[in-house]
mmCIF file with all atom_site columns, N, CA and C in Angstrom:
data_model
loop_
_atom_site.group_PDB
_atom_site.id
_atom_site.type_symbol
_atom_site.label_atom_id
_atom_site.label_alt_id
_atom_site.label_comp_id
_atom_site.label_asym_id
_atom_site.label_entity_id
_atom_site.label_seq_id
_atom_site.pdbx_PDB_ins_code
_atom_site.Cartn_x
_atom_site.Cartn_y
_atom_site.Cartn_z
_atom_site.occupancy
_atom_site.B_iso_or_equiv
_atom_site.pdbx_formal_charge
_atom_site.auth_seq_id
_atom_site.auth_comp_id
_atom_site.auth_asym_id
_atom_site.auth_atom_id
_atom_site.pdbx_PDB_model_num
ATOM 1   N N  . GLY A 1 1  ? 0.855   -1.224 0.016   1.00 0.00 ? 1  GLY A N  1
ATOM 2   C CA . GLY A 1 1  ? 0.022   0.018  -0.048  1.00 0.00 ? 1  GLY A CA 1
ATOM 3   C C  . GLY A 1 1  ? 0.893   1.222  0.011   1.00 0.00 ? 1  GLY A C  1
ATOM 4   N N  . MET A 1 2  ? 0.218   2.420  -0.270  1.00 0.00 ? 2  MET A N  1
ATOM 5   C CA . MET A 1 2  ? 0.908   3.615  -0.291  1.00 0.00 ? 2  MET A CA 1
ATOM 6   C C  . MET A 1 2  ? 0.592   4.370  0.972   1.00 0.00 ? 2  MET A C  1
ATOM 7   N N  . GLU A 1 3  ? 1.647   5.056  1.467   1.00 0.00 ? 3  GLU A N  1
ATOM 8   C CA . GLU A 1 3  ? 1.545   5.761  2.686   1.00 0.00 ? 3  GLU A CA 1
ATOM 9   C C  . GLU A 1 3  ? 1.953   7.223  2.508   1.00 0.00 ? 3  GLU A C  1
ATOM 10  N N  . PHE A 1 4  ? 1.097   8.256  2.959   1.00 0.00 ? 4  PHE A N  1
ATOM 11  C CA . PHE A 1 4  ? 1.356   9.623  2.694   1.00 0.00 ? 4  PHE A CA 1
ATOM 12  C C  . PHE A 1 4  ? 1.766   10.183 4.144   1.00 0.00 ? 4  PHE A C  1
ATOM 13  N N  . ILE A 1 5  ? 2.945   10.731 4.268   1.00 0.00 ? 5  ILE A N  1
ATOM 14  C CA . ILE A 1 5  ? 3.336   11.344 5.591   1.00 0.00 ? 5  ILE A CA 1
ATOM 15  C C  . ILE A 1 5  ? 3.560   12.879 5.353   1.00 0.00 ? 5  ILE A C  1
ATOM 16  N N  . ASP A 1 6  ? 2.896   13.620 6.127   1.00 0.00 ? 6  ASP A N  1
ATOM 17  C CA . ASP A 1 6  ? 3.004   15.156 6.088   1.00 0.00 ? 6  ASP A CA 1
ATOM 18  C C  . ASP A 1 6  ? 3.619   15.550 7.471   1.00 0.00 ? 6  ASP A C  1
ATOM 19  N N  . SER A 1 7  ? 4.802   16.039 7.441   1.00 0.00 ? 7  SER A N  1
ATOM 20  C CA . SER A 1 7  ? 5.655   16.344 8.553   1.00 0.00 ? 7  SER A CA 1
ATOM 21  C C  . SER A 1 7  ? 5.572   17.806 8.753   1.00 0.00 ? 7  SER A C  1
ATOM 22  N N  . TYR A 1 8  ? 5.405   18.370 9.965   1.00 0.00 ? 8  TYR A N  1
ATOM 23  C CA . TYR A 1 8  ? 5.435   19.715 10.281  1.00 0.00 ? 8  TYR A CA 1
ATOM 24  C C  . TYR A 1 8  ? 6.535   19.955 11.216  1.00 0.00 ? 8  TYR A C  1
ATOM 25  N N  . VAL A 1 9  ? 7.491   20.734 10.745  1.00 0.00 ? 9  VAL A N  1
ATOM 26  C CA . VAL A 1 9  ? 8.756   21.005 11.340  1.00 0.00 ? 9  VAL A CA 1
ATOM 27  C C  . VAL A 1 9  ? 8.997   22.375 11.808  1.00 0.00 ? 9  VAL A C  1
ATOM 28  N N  . PHE A 1 10 ? 9.371   22.585 13.085  1.00 0.00 ? 10 PHE A N  1
ATOM 29  C CA . PHE A 1 10 ? 9.612   23.916 13.647  1.00 0.00 ? 10 PHE A CA 1
ATOM 30  C C  . PHE A 1 10 ? 10.956  23.904 14.333  1.00 0.00 ? 10 PHE A C  1
ATOM 31  N N  . ASN A 1 11 ? 11.838  24.773 13.973  1.00 0.00 ? 11 ASN A N  1
ATOM 32  C CA . ASN A 1 11 ? 13.126  24.886 14.369  1.00 0.00 ? 11 ASN A CA 1
ATOM 33  C C  . ASN A 1 11 ? 13.895  23.563 14.328  1.00 0.00 ? 11 ASN A C  1
ATOM 34  N N  . LYS A 1 12 ? 13.708  22.992 13.052  1.00 0.00 ? 12 LYS A N  1
ATOM 35  C CA . LYS A 1 12 ? 14.346  21.736 12.620  1.00 0.00 ? 12 LYS A CA 1
ATOM 36  C C  . LYS A 1 12 ? 13.822  20.537 13.420  1.00 0.00 ? 12 LYS A C  1
ATOM 37  N N  . ALA A 1 13 ? 12.849  20.607 14.212  1.00 0.00 ? 13 ALA A N  1
ATOM 38  C CA . ALA A 1 13 ? 12.277  19.529 14.946  1.00 0.00 ? 13 ALA A CA 1
ATOM 39  C C  . ALA A 1 13 ? 10.877  19.188 14.521  1.00 0.00 ? 13 ALA A C  1
ATOM 40  N N  . GLU A 1 14 ? 10.682  17.934 14.179  1.00 0.00 ? 14 GLU A N  1
ATOM 41  C CA . GLU A 1 14 ? 9.346   17.605 13.823  1.00 0.00 ? 14 GLU A CA 1
ATOM 42  C C  . GLU A 1 14 ? 8.388   17.594 14.992  1.00 0.00 ? 14 GLU A C  1
ATOM 43  N N  . TYR A 1 15 ? 7.273   18.352 14.894  1.00 0.00 ? 15 TYR A N  1
ATOM 44  C CA . TYR A 1 15 ? 6.473   18.401 16.077  1.00 0.00 ? 15 TYR A CA 1
ATOM 45  C C  . TYR A 1 15 ? 5.120   17.701 15.860  1.00 0.00 ? 15 TYR A C  1
ATOM 46  N N  . ILE A 1 16 ? 4.776   17.586 14.654  1.00 0.00 ? 16 ILE A N  1
ATOM 47  C CA . ILE A 1 16 ? 3.480   16.981 14.271  1.00 0.00 ? 16 ILE A CA 1
ATOM 48  C C  . ILE A 1 16 ? 3.615   16.239 12.992  1.00 0.00 ? 16 ILE A C  1
ATOM 49  N N  . ARG A 1 17 ? 2.854   15.164 12.739  1.00 0.00 ? 17 ARG A N  1
ATOM 50  C CA . ARG A 1 17 ? 2.939   14.450 11.405  1.00 0.00 ? 17 ARG A CA 1
ATOM 51  C C  . ARG A 1 17 ? 1.469   13.920 11.161  1.00 0.00 ? 17 ARG A C  1
ATOM 52  N N  . PHE A 1 18 ? 1.094   14.067 9.984   1.00 0.00 ? 18 PHE A N  1
ATOM 53  C CA . PHE A 1 18 ? -0.049  13.323 9.490   1.00 0.00 ? 18 PHE A CA 1
ATOM 54  C C  . PHE A 1 18 ? 0.347   12.065 8.766   1.00 0.00 ? 18 PHE A C  1
ATOM 55  N N  . ASN A 1 19 ? -0.327  10.931 9.170   1.00 0.00 ? 19 ASN A N  1
ATOM 56  C CA . ASN A 1 19 ? 0.066   9.731  8.548   1.00 0.00 ? 19 ASN A CA 1
ATOM 57  C C  . ASN A 1 19 ? -1.245  9.095  7.844   1.00 0.00 ? 19 ASN A C  1
ATOM 58  N N  . SER A 1 20 ? -1.222  8.818  6.595   1.00 0.00 ? 20 SER A N  1
ATOM 59  C CA . SER A 1 20 ? -2.365  8.458  5.992   1.00 0.00 ? 20 SER A CA 1
ATOM 60  C C  . SER A 1 20 ? -2.802  7.060  6.242   1.00 0.00 ? 20 SER A C  1
ATOM 61  N N  . THR A 1 21 ? -1.804  6.148  6.735   1.00 0.00 ? 21 THR A N  1
ATOM 62  C CA . THR A 1 21 ? -2.184  4.862  7.193   1.00 0.00 ? 21 THR A CA 1
ATOM 63  C C  . THR A 1 21 ? -3.136  4.758  8.424   1.00 0.00 ? 21 THR A C  1
ATOM 64  N N  . VAL A 1 22 ? -2.755  5.689  9.408   1.00 0.00 ? 22 VAL A N  1
ATOM 65  C CA . VAL A 1 22 ? -3.608  5.690  10.600  1.00 0.00 ? 22 VAL A CA 1
ATOM 66  C C  . VAL A 1 22 ? -4.800  6.720  10.326  1.00 0.00 ? 22 VAL A C  1
ATOM 67  N N  . GLY A 1 23 ? -4.479  7.604  9.396   1.00 0.00 ? 23 GLY A N  1
ATOM 68  C CA . GLY A 1 23 ? -5.574  8.519  9.025   1.00 0.00 ? 23 GLY A CA 1
ATOM 69  C C  . GLY A 1 23 ? -5.742  9.695  10.030  1.00 0.00 ? 23 GLY A C  1
ATOM 70  N N  . ARG A 1 24 ? -4.668  10.019 10.710  1.00 0.00 ? 24 ARG A N  1
ATOM 71  C CA . ARG A 1 24 ? -4.781  11.145 11.754  1.00 0.00 ? 24 ARG A CA 1
ATOM 72  C C  . ARG A 1 24 ? -3.403  11.722 12.001  1.00 0.00 ? 24 ARG A C  1
ATOM 73  N N  . PHE A 1 25 ? -3.476  12.703 12.798  1.00 0.00 ? 25 PHE A N  1
ATOM 74  C CA . PHE A 1 25 ? -2.276  13.447 13.046  1.00 0.00 ? 25 PHE A CA 1
ATOM 75  C C  . PHE A 1 25 ? -1.682  12.884 14.400  1.00 0.00 ? 25 PHE A C  1
ATOM 76  N N  . VAL A 1 26 ? -0.337  12.764 14.519  1.00 0.00 ? 26 VAL A N  1
ATOM 77  C CA . VAL A 1 26 ? 0.397   12.339 15.638  1.00 0.00 ? 26 VAL A CA 1
ATOM 78  C C  . VAL A 1 26 ? 1.312   13.457 16.062  1.00 0.00 ? 26 VAL A C  1
ATOM 79  N N  . GLY A 1 27 ? 1.286   13.834 17.261  1.00 0.00 ? 27 GLY A N  1
ATOM 80  C CA . GLY A 1 27 ? 2.164   14.880 17.842  1.00 0.00 ? 27 GLY A CA 1
ATOM 81  C C  . GLY A 1 27 ? 3.277   14.263 18.488  1.00 0.00 ? 27 GLY A C  1
ATOM 82  N N  . TYR A 1 28 ? 4.419   15.074 18.480  1.00 0.00 ? 28 TYR A N  1
ATOM 83  C CA . TYR A 1 28 ? 5.674   14.589 18.984  1.00 0.00 ? 28 TYR A CA 1
ATOM 84  C C  . TYR A 1 28 ? 6.107   15.495 20.188  1.00 0.00 ? 28 TYR A C  1
ATOM 85  N N  . THR A 1 29 ? 5.583   16.672 20.308  1.00 0.00 ? 29 THR A N  1
ATOM 86  C CA . THR A 1 29 ? 5.926   17.604 21.407  1.00 0.00 ? 29 THR A CA 1
ATOM 87  C C  . THR A 1 29 ? 4.636   18.052 22.058  1.00 0.00 ? 29 THR A C  1
ATOM 88  N N  . GLU A 1 30 ? 4.756   18.728 23.081  1.00 0.00 ? 30 GLU A N  1
ATOM 89  C CA . GLU A 1 30 ? 3.593   19.245 23.808  1.00 0.00 ? 30 GLU A CA 1
ATOM 90  C C  . GLU A 1 30 ? 2.758   20.045 22.913  1.00 0.00 ? 30 GLU A C  1
ATOM 91  N N  . HIS A 1 31 ? 3.381   20.913 22.093  1.00 0.00 ? 31 HIS A N  1
ATOM 92  C CA . HIS A 1 31 ? 2.709   21.813 21.073  1.00 0.00 ? 31 HIS A CA 1
ATOM 93  C C  . HIS A 1 31 ? 1.972   20.882 20.007  1.00 0.00 ? 31 HIS A C  1
ATOM 94  N N  . GLY A 1 32 ? 2.820   19.928 19.692  1.00 0.00 ? 32 GLY A N  1
ATOM 95  C CA . GLY A 1 32 ? 2.325   18.983 18.536  1.00 0.00 ? 32 GLY A CA 1
ATOM 96  C C  . GLY A 1 32 ? 1.196   18.209 19.063  1.00 0.00 ? 32 GLY A C  1
ATOM 97  N N  . LEU A 1 33 ? 1.192   17.697 20.263  1.00 0.00 ? 33 LEU A N  1
ATOM 98  C CA . LEU A 1 33 ? 0.095   16.956 20.655  1.00 0.00 ? 33 LEU A CA 1
ATOM 99  C C  . LEU A 1 33 ? -1.244  17.661 20.854  1.00 0.00 ? 33 LEU A C  1
ATOM 100 N N  . LYS A 1 34 ? -1.034  18.961 21.219  1.00 0.00 ? 34 LYS A N  1
ATOM 101 C CA . LYS A 1 34 ? -2.277  19.944 21.336  1.00 0.00 ? 34 LYS A CA 1
ATOM 102 C C  . LYS A 1 34 ? -2.820  20.087 19.980  1.00 0.00 ? 34 LYS A C  1
ATOM 103 N N  . ASN A 1 35 ? -1.925  20.327 18.958  1.00 0.00 ? 35 ASN A N  1
ATOM 104 C CA . ASN A 1 35 ? -2.408  20.544 17.546  1.00 0.00 ? 35 ASN A CA 1
ATOM 105 C C  . ASN A 1 35 ? -3.015  19.236 17.127  1.00 0.00 ? 35 ASN A C  1
ATOM 106 N N  . ALA A 1 36 ? -2.411  18.175 17.352  1.00 0.00 ? 36 ALA A N  1
ATOM 107 C CA . ALA A 1 36 ? -2.949  16.872 16.863  1.00 0.00 ? 36 ALA A CA 1
ATOM 108 C C  . ALA A 1 36 ? -4.286  16.649 17.314  1.00 0.00 ? 36 ALA A C  1
ATOM 109 N N  . GLU A 1 37 ? -4.585  16.965 18.605  1.00 0.00 ? 37 GLU A N  1
ATOM 110 C CA . GLU A 1 37 ? -5.930  16.717 19.195  1.00 0.00 ? 37 GLU A CA 1
ATOM 111 C C  . GLU A 1 37 ? -6.856  17.585 18.448  1.00 0.00 ? 37 GLU A C  1
ATOM 112 N N  . ALA A 1 38 ? -6.536  18.947 18.290  1.00 0.00 ? 38 ALA A N  1
ATOM 113 C CA . ALA A 1 38 ? -7.539  19.795 17.583  1.00 0.00 ? 38 ALA A CA 1
ATOM 114 C C  . ALA A 1 38 ? -7.736  19.414 16.135  1.00 0.00 ? 38 ALA A C  1
ATOM 115 N N  . TRP A 1 39 ? -6.652  19.094 15.385  1.00 0.00 ? 39 TRP A N  1
ATOM 116 C CA . TRP A 1 39 ? -6.758  18.822 14.046  1.00 0.00 ? 39 TRP A CA 1
ATOM 117 C C  . TRP A 1 39 ? -7.401  17.495 13.807  1.00 0.00 ? 39 TRP A C  1
ATOM 118 N N  . ASN A 1 40 ? -7.134  16.602 14.627  1.00 0.00 ? 40 ASN A N  1
ATOM 119 C CA . ASN A 1 40 ? -7.854  15.167 14.413  1.00 0.00 ? 40 ASN A CA 1
ATOM 120 C C  . ASN A 1 40 ? -9.390  15.353 14.689  1.00 0.00 ? 40 ASN A C  1
ATOM 121 N N  . SER A 1 41 ? -9.884  16.367 15.399  1.00 0.00 ? 41 SER A N  1
ATOM 122 C CA . SER A 1 41 ? -11.287 16.559 15.679  1.00 0.00 ? 41 SER A CA 1
ATOM 123 C C  . SER A 1 41 ? -11.916 17.375 14.475  1.00 0.00 ? 41 SER A C  1
ATOM 124 N N  . ASP A 1 42 ? -11.089 17.906 13.618  1.00 0.00 ? 42 ASP A N  1
ATOM 125 C CA . ASP A 1 42 ? -11.508 18.723 12.436  1.00 0.00 ? 42 ASP A CA 1
ATOM 126 C C  . ASP A 1 42 ? -11.530 17.930 11.147  1.00 0.00 ? 42 ASP A C  1
ATOM 127 N N  . ALA A 1 43 ? -12.767 17.564 10.814  1.00 0.00 ? 43 ALA A N  1
ATOM 128 C CA . ALA A 1 43 ? -12.924 16.694 9.546   1.00 0.00 ? 43 ALA A CA 1
ATOM 129 C C  . ALA A 1 43 ? -12.417 17.378 8.411   1.00 0.00 ? 43 ALA A C  1
ATOM 130 N N  . GLY A 1 44 ? -12.480 18.615 8.416   1.00 0.00 ? 44 GLY A N  1
ATOM 131 C CA . GLY A 1 44 ? -12.060 19.446 7.165   1.00 0.00 ? 44 GLY A CA 1
ATOM 132 C C  . GLY A 1 44 ? -10.613 19.234 6.912   1.00 0.00 ? 44 GLY A C  1
ATOM 133 N N  . ILE A 1 45 ? -9.825  19.321 7.985   1.00 0.00 ? 45 ILE A N  1
ATOM 134 C CA . ILE A 1 45 ? -8.383  19.341 7.929   1.00 0.00 ? 45 ILE A CA 1
ATOM 135 C C  . ILE A 1 45 ? -8.012  17.843 7.610   1.00 0.00 ? 45 ILE A C  1
ATOM 136 N N  . LEU A 1 46 ? -8.607  16.814 8.352   1.00 0.00 ? 46 LEU A N  1
ATOM 137 C CA . LEU A 1 46 ? -8.271  15.476 7.989   1.00 0.00 ? 46 LEU A CA 1
ATOM 138 C C  . LEU A 1 46 ? -8.657  15.089 6.491   1.00 0.00 ? 46 LEU A C  1
ATOM 139 N N  . GLY A 1 47 ? -9.716  15.615 5.986   1.00 0.00 ? 47 GLY A N  1
ATOM 140 C CA . GLY A 1 47 ? -10.109 15.328 4.663   1.00 0.00 ? 47 GLY A CA 1
ATOM 141 C C  . GLY A 1 47 ? -9.110  15.925 3.673   1.00 0.00 ? 47 GLY A C  1
ATOM 142 N N  . GLN A 1 48 ? -8.663  17.103 4.082   1.00 0.00 ? 48 GLN A N  1
ATOM 143 C CA . GLN A 1 48 ? -7.716  17.706 3.193   1.00 0.00 ? 48 GLN A CA 1
ATOM 144 C C  . GLN A 1 48 ? -6.369  16.943 3.048   1.00 0.00 ? 48 GLN A C  1
ATOM 145 N N  . GLU A 1 49 ? -5.944  16.413 4.195   1.00 0.00 ? 49 GLU A N  1
ATOM 146 C CA . GLU A 1 49 ? -4.675  15.641 4.157   1.00 0.00 ? 49 GLU A CA 1
ATOM 147 C C  . GLU A 1 49 ? -4.943  14.329 3.428   1.00 0.00 ? 49 GLU A C  1
ATOM 148 N N  . GLN A 1 50 ? -6.097  13.660 3.682   1.00 0.00 ? 50 GLN A N  1
ATOM 149 C CA . GLN A 1 50 ? -6.426  12.353 2.963   1.00 0.00 ? 50 GLN A CA 1
ATOM 150 C C  . GLN A 1 50 ? -6.551  12.648 1.431   1.00 0.00 ? 50 GLN A C  1
ATOM 151 N N  . GLY A 1 51 ? -7.030  13.884 1.062   1.00 0.00 ? 51 GLY A N  1
ATOM 152 C CA . GLY A 1 51 ? -7.082  14.294 -0.371  1.00 0.00 ? 51 GLY A CA 1
ATOM 153 C C  . GLY A 1 51 ? -5.685  14.481 -1.032  1.00 0.00 ? 51 GLY A C  1
ATOM 154 N N  . GLU A 1 52 ? -4.681  14.785 -0.214  1.00 0.00 ? 52 GLU A N  1
ATOM 155 C CA . GLU A 1 52 ? -3.375  14.923 -0.763  1.00 0.00 ? 52 GLU A CA 1
ATOM 156 C C  . GLU A 1 52 ? -2.901  13.627 -1.187  1.00 0.00 ? 52 GLU A C  1
ATOM 157 N N  . LEU A 1 53 ? -3.192  12.624 -0.489  1.00 0.00 ? 53 LEU A N  1
ATOM 158 C CA . LEU A 1 53 ? -2.785  11.135 -0.850  1.00 0.00 ? 53 LEU A CA 1
ATOM 159 C C  . LEU A 1 53 ? -3.302  10.921 -2.265  1.00 0.00 ? 53 LEU A C  1
ATOM 160 N N  . GLU A 1 54 ? -4.549  11.162 -2.472  1.00 0.00 ? 54 GLU A N  1
ATOM 161 C CA . GLU A 1 54 ? -5.200  10.973 -3.779  1.00 0.00 ? 54 GLU A CA 1
ATOM 162 C C  . GLU A 1 54 ? -4.737  11.873 -4.864  1.00 0.00 ? 54 GLU A C  1
ATOM 163 N N  . ARG A 1 55 ? -4.557  13.103 -4.494  1.00 0.00 ? 55 ARG A N  1
ATOM 164 C CA . ARG A 1 55 ? -4.346  14.000 -5.457  1.00 0.00 ? 55 ARG A CA 1
ATOM 165 C C  . ARG A 1 55 ? -2.877  14.082 -5.905  1.00 0.00 ? 55 ARG A C  1
ATOM 166 N N  . PHE A 1 56 ? -2.014  13.867 -4.970  1.00 0.00 ? 56 PHE A N  1
ATOM 167 C CA . PHE A 1 56 ? -0.605  13.871 -5.257  1.00 0.00 ? 56 PHE A CA 1
ATOM 168 C C  . PHE A 1 56 ? 0.193   12.681 -5.376  1.00 0.00 ? 56 PHE A C  1
ATOM 169 N N  . CYS A 1 57 ? -0.009  11.696 -4.348  1.00 0.00 ? 57 CYS A N  1
ATOM 170 C CA . CYS A 1 57 ? 0.735   10.562 -4.291  1.00 0.00 ? 57 CYS A CA 1
ATOM 171 C C  . CYS A 1 57 ? 0.469   9.476  -5.385  1.00 0.00 ? 57 CYS A C  1
ATOM 172 N N  . LYS A 1 58 ? -0.899  9.285  -5.526  1.00 0.00 ? 58 LYS A N  1
ATOM 173 C CA . LYS A 1 58 ? -1.223  8.156  -6.454  1.00 0.00 ? 58 LYS A CA 1
ATOM 174 C C  . LYS A 1 58 ? -0.710  8.595  -7.932  1.00 0.00 ? 58 LYS A C  1
ATOM 175 N N  . PRO A 1 59 ? -0.891  9.779  -8.423  1.00 0.00 ? 59 PRO A N  1
ATOM 176 C CA . PRO A 1 59 ? -0.458  9.889  -9.776  1.00 0.00 ? 59 PRO A CA 1
ATOM 177 C C  . PRO A 1 59 ? 0.952   9.977  -9.942  1.00 0.00 ? 59 PRO A C  1
ATOM 178 N N  . ASN A 1 60 ? 1.712   10.558 -8.856  1.00 0.00 ? 60 ASN A N  1
ATOM 179 C CA . ASN A 1 60 ? 3.143   10.571 -8.913  1.00 0.00 ? 60 ASN A CA 1
ATOM 180 C C  . ASN A 1 60 ? 3.861   9.269  -8.637  1.00 0.00 ? 60 ASN A C  1
ATOM 181 N N  . ALA A 1 61 ? 3.242   8.370  -7.930  1.00 0.00 ? 61 ALA A N  1
ATOM 182 C CA . ALA A 1 61 ? 3.770   7.059  -7.682  1.00 0.00 ? 61 ALA A CA 1
ATOM 183 C C  . ALA A 1 61 ? 4.169   6.340  -8.975  1.00 0.00 ? 61 ALA A C  1
ATOM 184 N N  . ASP A 1 62 ? 3.414   6.399  -9.877  1.00 0.00 ? 62 ASP A N  1
ATOM 185 C CA . ASP A 1 62 ? 3.720   5.683  -11.185 1.00 0.00 ? 62 ASP A CA 1
ATOM 186 C C  . ASP A 1 62 ? 5.013   6.264  -11.712 1.00 0.00 ? 62 ASP A C  1
ATOM 187 N N  . LEU A 1 63 ? 5.190   7.615  -11.685 1.00 0.00 ? 63 LEU A N  1
ATOM 188 C CA . LEU A 1 63 ? 6.310   8.179  -12.174 1.00 0.00 ? 63 LEU A CA 1
ATOM 189 C C  . LEU A 1 63 ? 7.508   7.795  -11.414 1.00 0.00 ? 63 LEU A C  1
ATOM 190 N N  . HIS A 1 64 ? 7.396   7.812  -9.966  1.00 0.00 ? 64 HIS A N  1
ATOM 191 C CA . HIS A 1 64 ? 8.594   7.474  -9.238  1.00 0.00 ? 64 HIS A CA 1
ATOM 192 C C  . HIS A 1 64 ? 9.007   5.976  -9.350  1.00 0.00 ? 64 HIS A C  1
ATOM 193 N N  . TYR A 1 65 ? 7.957   5.225  -9.396  1.00 0.00 ? 65 TYR A N  1
ATOM 194 C CA . TYR A 1 65 ? 8.279   3.754  -9.551  1.00 0.00 ? 65 TYR A CA 1
ATOM 195 C C  . TYR A 1 65 ? 9.069   3.443  -10.979 1.00 0.00 ? 65 TYR A C  1
ATOM 196 N N  . SER A 1 66 ? 8.605   4.122  -11.979 1.00 0.00 ? 66 SER A N  1
ATOM 197 C CA . SER A 1 66 ? 9.205   3.877  -13.257 1.00 0.00 ? 66 SER A CA 1
ATOM 198 C C  . SER A 1 66 ? 10.595  4.427  -13.344 1.00 0.00 ? 66 SER A C  1
ATOM 199 N N  . ALA A 1 67 ? 10.829  5.634  -12.525 1.00 0.00 ? 67 ALA A N  1
ATOM 200 C CA . ALA A 1 67 ? 12.096  6.228  -12.542 1.00 0.00 ? 67 ALA A CA 1
ATOM 201 C C  . ALA A 1 67 ? 13.106  5.250  -11.821 1.00 0.00 ? 67 ALA A C  1
ATOM 202 N N  . ILE A 1 68 ? 12.542  4.729  -10.671 1.00 0.00 ? 68 ILE A N  1
ATOM 203 C CA . ILE A 1 68 ? 13.378  3.807  -9.826  1.00 0.00 ? 68 ILE A CA 1
ATOM 204 C C  . ILE A 1 68 ? 13.801  2.525  -10.692 1.00 0.00 ? 68 ILE A C  1
ATOM 205 N N  . LEU A 1 69 ? 12.755  2.046  -11.318 1.00 0.00 ? 69 LEU A N  1
ATOM 206 C CA . LEU A 1 69 ? 13.012  0.789  -12.173 1.00 0.00 ? 69 LEU A CA 1
ATOM 207 C C  . LEU A 1 69 ? 13.994  1.136  -13.330 1.00 0.00 ? 69 LEU A C  1
ATOM 208 N N  . ASP A 1 70 ? 13.939  2.310  -13.887 1.00 0.00 ? 70 ASP A N  1
ATOM 209 C CA . ASP A 1 70 ? 14.855  2.688  -14.921 1.00 0.00 ? 70 ASP A CA 1
ATOM 210 C C  . ASP A 1 70 ? 16.444  2.611  -14.405 1.00 0.00 ? 70 ASP A C  1
ATOM 211 N N  . LYS A 1 71 ? 16.488  3.061  -13.042 1.00 0.00 ? 71 LYS A N  1
ATOM 212 C CA . LYS A 1 71 ? 17.854  3.046  -12.529 1.00 0.00 ? 71 LYS A CA 1
ATOM 213 C C  . LYS A 1 71 ? 18.378  1.749  -12.208 1.00 0.00 ? 71 LYS A C  1
ATOM 214 N N  . THR A 1 72 ? 17.607  0.717  -11.972 1.00 0.00 ? 72 THR A N  1
ATOM 215 C CA . THR A 1 72 ? 18.134  -0.502 -11.477 1.00 0.00 ? 72 THR A CA 1
ATOM 216 C C  . THR A 1 72 ? 18.619  -1.479 -12.647 1.00 0.00 ? 72 THR A C  1
#
């Protein structure tokens, strides 16, 4: 399967991440945990992230896979 990870970094430290496999945000810092809680309860934000998987990852995956195969 395909997994879409959207990381949010502040001062070079990842504080929150959206993972399409679990379908929700995961916080890594106190600030990230608070954001994750808020964002996970917002269907609009979750839907937007899930949409990125469909809009961006699926069409580009074919290009990436063919490029990788070309190099091997």
